Short mmCIF file of C-alpha atoms in Angstrom, two decimals:
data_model
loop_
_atom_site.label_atom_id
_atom_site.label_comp_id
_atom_site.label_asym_id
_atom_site.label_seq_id
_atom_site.Cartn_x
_atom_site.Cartn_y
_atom_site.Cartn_z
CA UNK A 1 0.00 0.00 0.00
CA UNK A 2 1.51 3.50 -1.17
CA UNK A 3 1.90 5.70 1.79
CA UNK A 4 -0.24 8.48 0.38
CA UNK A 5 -3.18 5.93 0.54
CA UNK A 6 -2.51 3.91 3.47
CA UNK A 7 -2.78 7.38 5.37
CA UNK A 8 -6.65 7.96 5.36
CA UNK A 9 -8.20 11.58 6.74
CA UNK A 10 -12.02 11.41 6.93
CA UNK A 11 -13.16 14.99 6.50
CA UNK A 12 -15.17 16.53 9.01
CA UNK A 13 -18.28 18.61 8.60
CA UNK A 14 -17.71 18.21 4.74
CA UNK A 15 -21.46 18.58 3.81
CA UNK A 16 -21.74 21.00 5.67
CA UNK A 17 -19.02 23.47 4.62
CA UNK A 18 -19.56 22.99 0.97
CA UNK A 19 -22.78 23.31 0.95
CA UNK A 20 -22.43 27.18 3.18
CA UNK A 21 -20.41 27.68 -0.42
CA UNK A 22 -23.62 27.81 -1.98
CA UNK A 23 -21.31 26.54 -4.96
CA UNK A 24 -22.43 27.42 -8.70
CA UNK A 25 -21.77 25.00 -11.55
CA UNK A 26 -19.49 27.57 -13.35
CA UNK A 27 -18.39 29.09 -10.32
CA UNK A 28 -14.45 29.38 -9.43
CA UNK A 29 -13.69 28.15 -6.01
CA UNK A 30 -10.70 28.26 -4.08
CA UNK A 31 -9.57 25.21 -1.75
CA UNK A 32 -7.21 27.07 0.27
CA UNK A 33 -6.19 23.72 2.29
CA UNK A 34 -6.46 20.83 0.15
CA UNK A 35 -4.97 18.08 2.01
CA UNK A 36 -6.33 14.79 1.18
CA UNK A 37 -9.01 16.46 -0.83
CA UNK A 38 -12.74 15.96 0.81
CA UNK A 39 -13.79 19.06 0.59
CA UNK A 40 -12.36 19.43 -3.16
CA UNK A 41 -13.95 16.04 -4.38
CA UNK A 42 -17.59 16.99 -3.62
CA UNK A 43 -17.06 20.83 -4.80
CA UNK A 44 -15.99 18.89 -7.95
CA UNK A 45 -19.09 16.90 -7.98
CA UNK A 46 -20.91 20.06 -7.98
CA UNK A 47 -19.47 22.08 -10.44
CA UNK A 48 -20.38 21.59 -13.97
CA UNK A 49 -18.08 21.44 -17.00
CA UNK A 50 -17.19 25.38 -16.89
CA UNK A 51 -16.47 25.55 -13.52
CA UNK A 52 -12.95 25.42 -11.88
CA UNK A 53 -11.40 24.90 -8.77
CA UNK A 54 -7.81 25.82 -7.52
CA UNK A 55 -6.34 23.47 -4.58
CA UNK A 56 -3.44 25.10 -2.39
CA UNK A 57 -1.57 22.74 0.23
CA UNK A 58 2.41 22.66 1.27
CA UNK A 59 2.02 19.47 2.26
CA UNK A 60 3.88 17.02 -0.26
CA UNK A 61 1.78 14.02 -0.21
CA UNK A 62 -1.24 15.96 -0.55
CA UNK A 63 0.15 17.72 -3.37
CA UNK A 64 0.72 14.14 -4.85
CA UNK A 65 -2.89 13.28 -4.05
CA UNK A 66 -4.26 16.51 -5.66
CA UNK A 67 -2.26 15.85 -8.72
CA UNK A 68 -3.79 12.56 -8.91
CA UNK A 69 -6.97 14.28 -8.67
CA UNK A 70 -6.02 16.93 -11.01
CA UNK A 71 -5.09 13.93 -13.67
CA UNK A 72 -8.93 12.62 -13.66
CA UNK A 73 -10.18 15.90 -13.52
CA UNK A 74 -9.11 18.57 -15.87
CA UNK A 75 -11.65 21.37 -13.97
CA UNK A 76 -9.12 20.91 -10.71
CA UNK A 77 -5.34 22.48 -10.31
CA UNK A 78 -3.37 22.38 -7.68
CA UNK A 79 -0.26 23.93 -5.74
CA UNK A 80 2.29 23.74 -3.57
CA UNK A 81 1.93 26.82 -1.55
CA UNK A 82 0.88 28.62 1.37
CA UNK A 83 -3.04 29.61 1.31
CA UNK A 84 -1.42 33.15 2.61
CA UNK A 85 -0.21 33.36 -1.13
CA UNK A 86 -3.27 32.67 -2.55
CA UNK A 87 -4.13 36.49 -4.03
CA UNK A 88 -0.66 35.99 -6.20
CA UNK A 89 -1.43 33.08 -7.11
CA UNK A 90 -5.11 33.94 -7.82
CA UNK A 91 -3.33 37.50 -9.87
CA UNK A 92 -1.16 35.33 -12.10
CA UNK A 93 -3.91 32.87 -13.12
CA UNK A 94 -5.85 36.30 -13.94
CA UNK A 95 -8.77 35.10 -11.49
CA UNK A 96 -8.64 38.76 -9.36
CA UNK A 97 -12.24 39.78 -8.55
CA UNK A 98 -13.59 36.33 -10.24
CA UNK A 99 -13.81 33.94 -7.59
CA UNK A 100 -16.84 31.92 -6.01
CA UNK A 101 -15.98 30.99 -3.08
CA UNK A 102 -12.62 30.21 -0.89
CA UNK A 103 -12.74 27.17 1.46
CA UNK A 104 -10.05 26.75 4.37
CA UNK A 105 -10.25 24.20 6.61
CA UNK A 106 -7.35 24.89 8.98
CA UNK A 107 -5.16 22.66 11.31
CA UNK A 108 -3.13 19.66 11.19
CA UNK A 109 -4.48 16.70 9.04
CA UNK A 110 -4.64 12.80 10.87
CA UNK A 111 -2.41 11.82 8.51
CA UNK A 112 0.07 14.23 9.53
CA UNK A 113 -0.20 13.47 13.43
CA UNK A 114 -0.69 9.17 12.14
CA UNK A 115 3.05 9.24 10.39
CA UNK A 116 5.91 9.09 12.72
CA UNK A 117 8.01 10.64 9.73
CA UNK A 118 6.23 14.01 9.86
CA UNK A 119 6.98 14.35 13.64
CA UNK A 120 3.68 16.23 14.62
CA UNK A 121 3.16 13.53 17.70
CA UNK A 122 4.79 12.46 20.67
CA UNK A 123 3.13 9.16 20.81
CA UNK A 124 5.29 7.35 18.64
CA UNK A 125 8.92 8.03 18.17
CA UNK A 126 10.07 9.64 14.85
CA UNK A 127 12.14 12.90 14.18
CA UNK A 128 11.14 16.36 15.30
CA UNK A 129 10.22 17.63 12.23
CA UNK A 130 6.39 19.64 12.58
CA UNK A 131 6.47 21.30 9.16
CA UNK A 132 4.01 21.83 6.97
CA UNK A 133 6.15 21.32 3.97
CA UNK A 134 9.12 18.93 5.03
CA UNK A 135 11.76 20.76 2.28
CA UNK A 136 10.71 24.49 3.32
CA UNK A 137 12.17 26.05 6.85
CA UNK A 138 14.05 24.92 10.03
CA UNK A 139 12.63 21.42 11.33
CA UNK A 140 11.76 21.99 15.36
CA UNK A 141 14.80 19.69 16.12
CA UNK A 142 17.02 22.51 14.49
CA UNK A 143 14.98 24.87 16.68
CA UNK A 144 15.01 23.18 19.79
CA UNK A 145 18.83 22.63 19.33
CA UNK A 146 19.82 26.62 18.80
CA UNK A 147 16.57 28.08 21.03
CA UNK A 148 16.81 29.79 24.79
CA UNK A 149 15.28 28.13 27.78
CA UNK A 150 13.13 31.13 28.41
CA UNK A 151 11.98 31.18 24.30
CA UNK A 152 11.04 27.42 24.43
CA UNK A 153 9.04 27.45 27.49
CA UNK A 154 7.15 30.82 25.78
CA UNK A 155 6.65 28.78 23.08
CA UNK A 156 5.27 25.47 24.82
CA UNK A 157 3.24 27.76 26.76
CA UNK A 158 1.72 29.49 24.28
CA UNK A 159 1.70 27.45 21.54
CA UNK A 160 1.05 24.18 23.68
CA UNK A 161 -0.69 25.63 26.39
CA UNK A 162 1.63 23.43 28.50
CA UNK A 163 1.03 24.57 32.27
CA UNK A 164 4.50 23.04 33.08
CA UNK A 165 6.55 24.80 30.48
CA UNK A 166 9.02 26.30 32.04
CA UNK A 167 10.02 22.87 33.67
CA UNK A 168 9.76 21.46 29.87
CA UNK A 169 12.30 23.86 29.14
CA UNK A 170 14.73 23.60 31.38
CA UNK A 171 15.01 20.23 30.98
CA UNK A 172 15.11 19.91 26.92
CA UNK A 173 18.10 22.48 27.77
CA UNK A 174 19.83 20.56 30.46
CA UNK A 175 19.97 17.31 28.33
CA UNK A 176 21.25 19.31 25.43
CA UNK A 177 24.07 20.46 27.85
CA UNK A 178 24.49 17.33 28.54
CA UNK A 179 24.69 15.47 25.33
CA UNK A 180 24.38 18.16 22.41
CA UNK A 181 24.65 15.37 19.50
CA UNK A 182 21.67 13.62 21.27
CA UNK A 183 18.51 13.48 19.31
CA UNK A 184 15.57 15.51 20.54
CA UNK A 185 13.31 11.94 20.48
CA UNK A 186 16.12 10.67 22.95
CA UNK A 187 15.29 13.01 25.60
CA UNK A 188 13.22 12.37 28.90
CA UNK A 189 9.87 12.93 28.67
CA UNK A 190 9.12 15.63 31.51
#
């Protein structure tokens, strides 16, 4: 089983958010979060042969599924960027003022927290990666490894809403100290 299909996300509310599109058959839309397409599948089932949809993800495998996607379906394109990008991409396609509708559905995917690889989970071991898009920015190991005590506790605090934070810190610092080559999955958990 490929690993784009053997990690399965079941979309929530998807009835429910398309349908708040009000979606016309030669409408453009805008799926702003693609992922493992849901949401872009049944806009596609609503559209009729003049309508188009644009799919945006940074997520490599669900690039790879909306390509797939995009192969059966010639009304469907999609890209490998940032939904904050989506008014240049929108300008360069010559779709300013033209669109239908714009879906997000924000957040981590399951498959993303399901495969060790990604490292969006601490219940199973795997590298500390947490990026979107795996090729793009500074992995949170490299983070972790360079960061201040007092800027990873902010950022478990605020970004984890971890109430013991400041303990996390100190000790992800204090087994650095100790053992700088060690790899972040390696450390205690606190």
């Amino acid at each position: 089983m490929s690993q784009i299909s053997s990690l399965r996300h079941i979309t929530v509310l998807l009835d429910e958010a398309v349908a708040a599109l009000a979606v016309r058959p030669d409408g453009r839309y805008l799926d702003g979060t693609f992922g493992r397409g849901g949401h872009s599948r049944l806009l596609l089932e609503q559209l009729g042969p003049d309508g188009h949809l644009l799919g945006f993800d940074k997520d490599p495998l669900a690039i790879a599924t909306g390509q797939a996607l995009a192969a059966e379906d010639g009304r469907f394109v999609v890209v490998q960027r940032s939904f904050a990008e989506l008014g240049e991409e929108v300008a360069q396609r010559g779709w300013t003022g033209t669109l239908s509708g714009v879906l997000l559905d924000l957040g981590v995917s399951s498959p993303q927290l399901d495969d060790p690889e990604r490292g969006f989970s601490f219940l199973s071991d795997g590298p500390l990666d947490m990026r979107m898009d795996p090729s793009r920015g500074v992995s949170a190991a490299e983070w972790i490894a360079q960061a201040g005590e007092d800027e990873i506790a902010r950022v478990f605090k605020e970004y984890g809403e971890e109430r013991f934070a400041k303990r996390m810190a100190r000790a992800v610092v204090q087994r650095r100290a100790e053992n700088p080559s060690s790899a972040p999955r390696t450390w205690p958990r606190c």
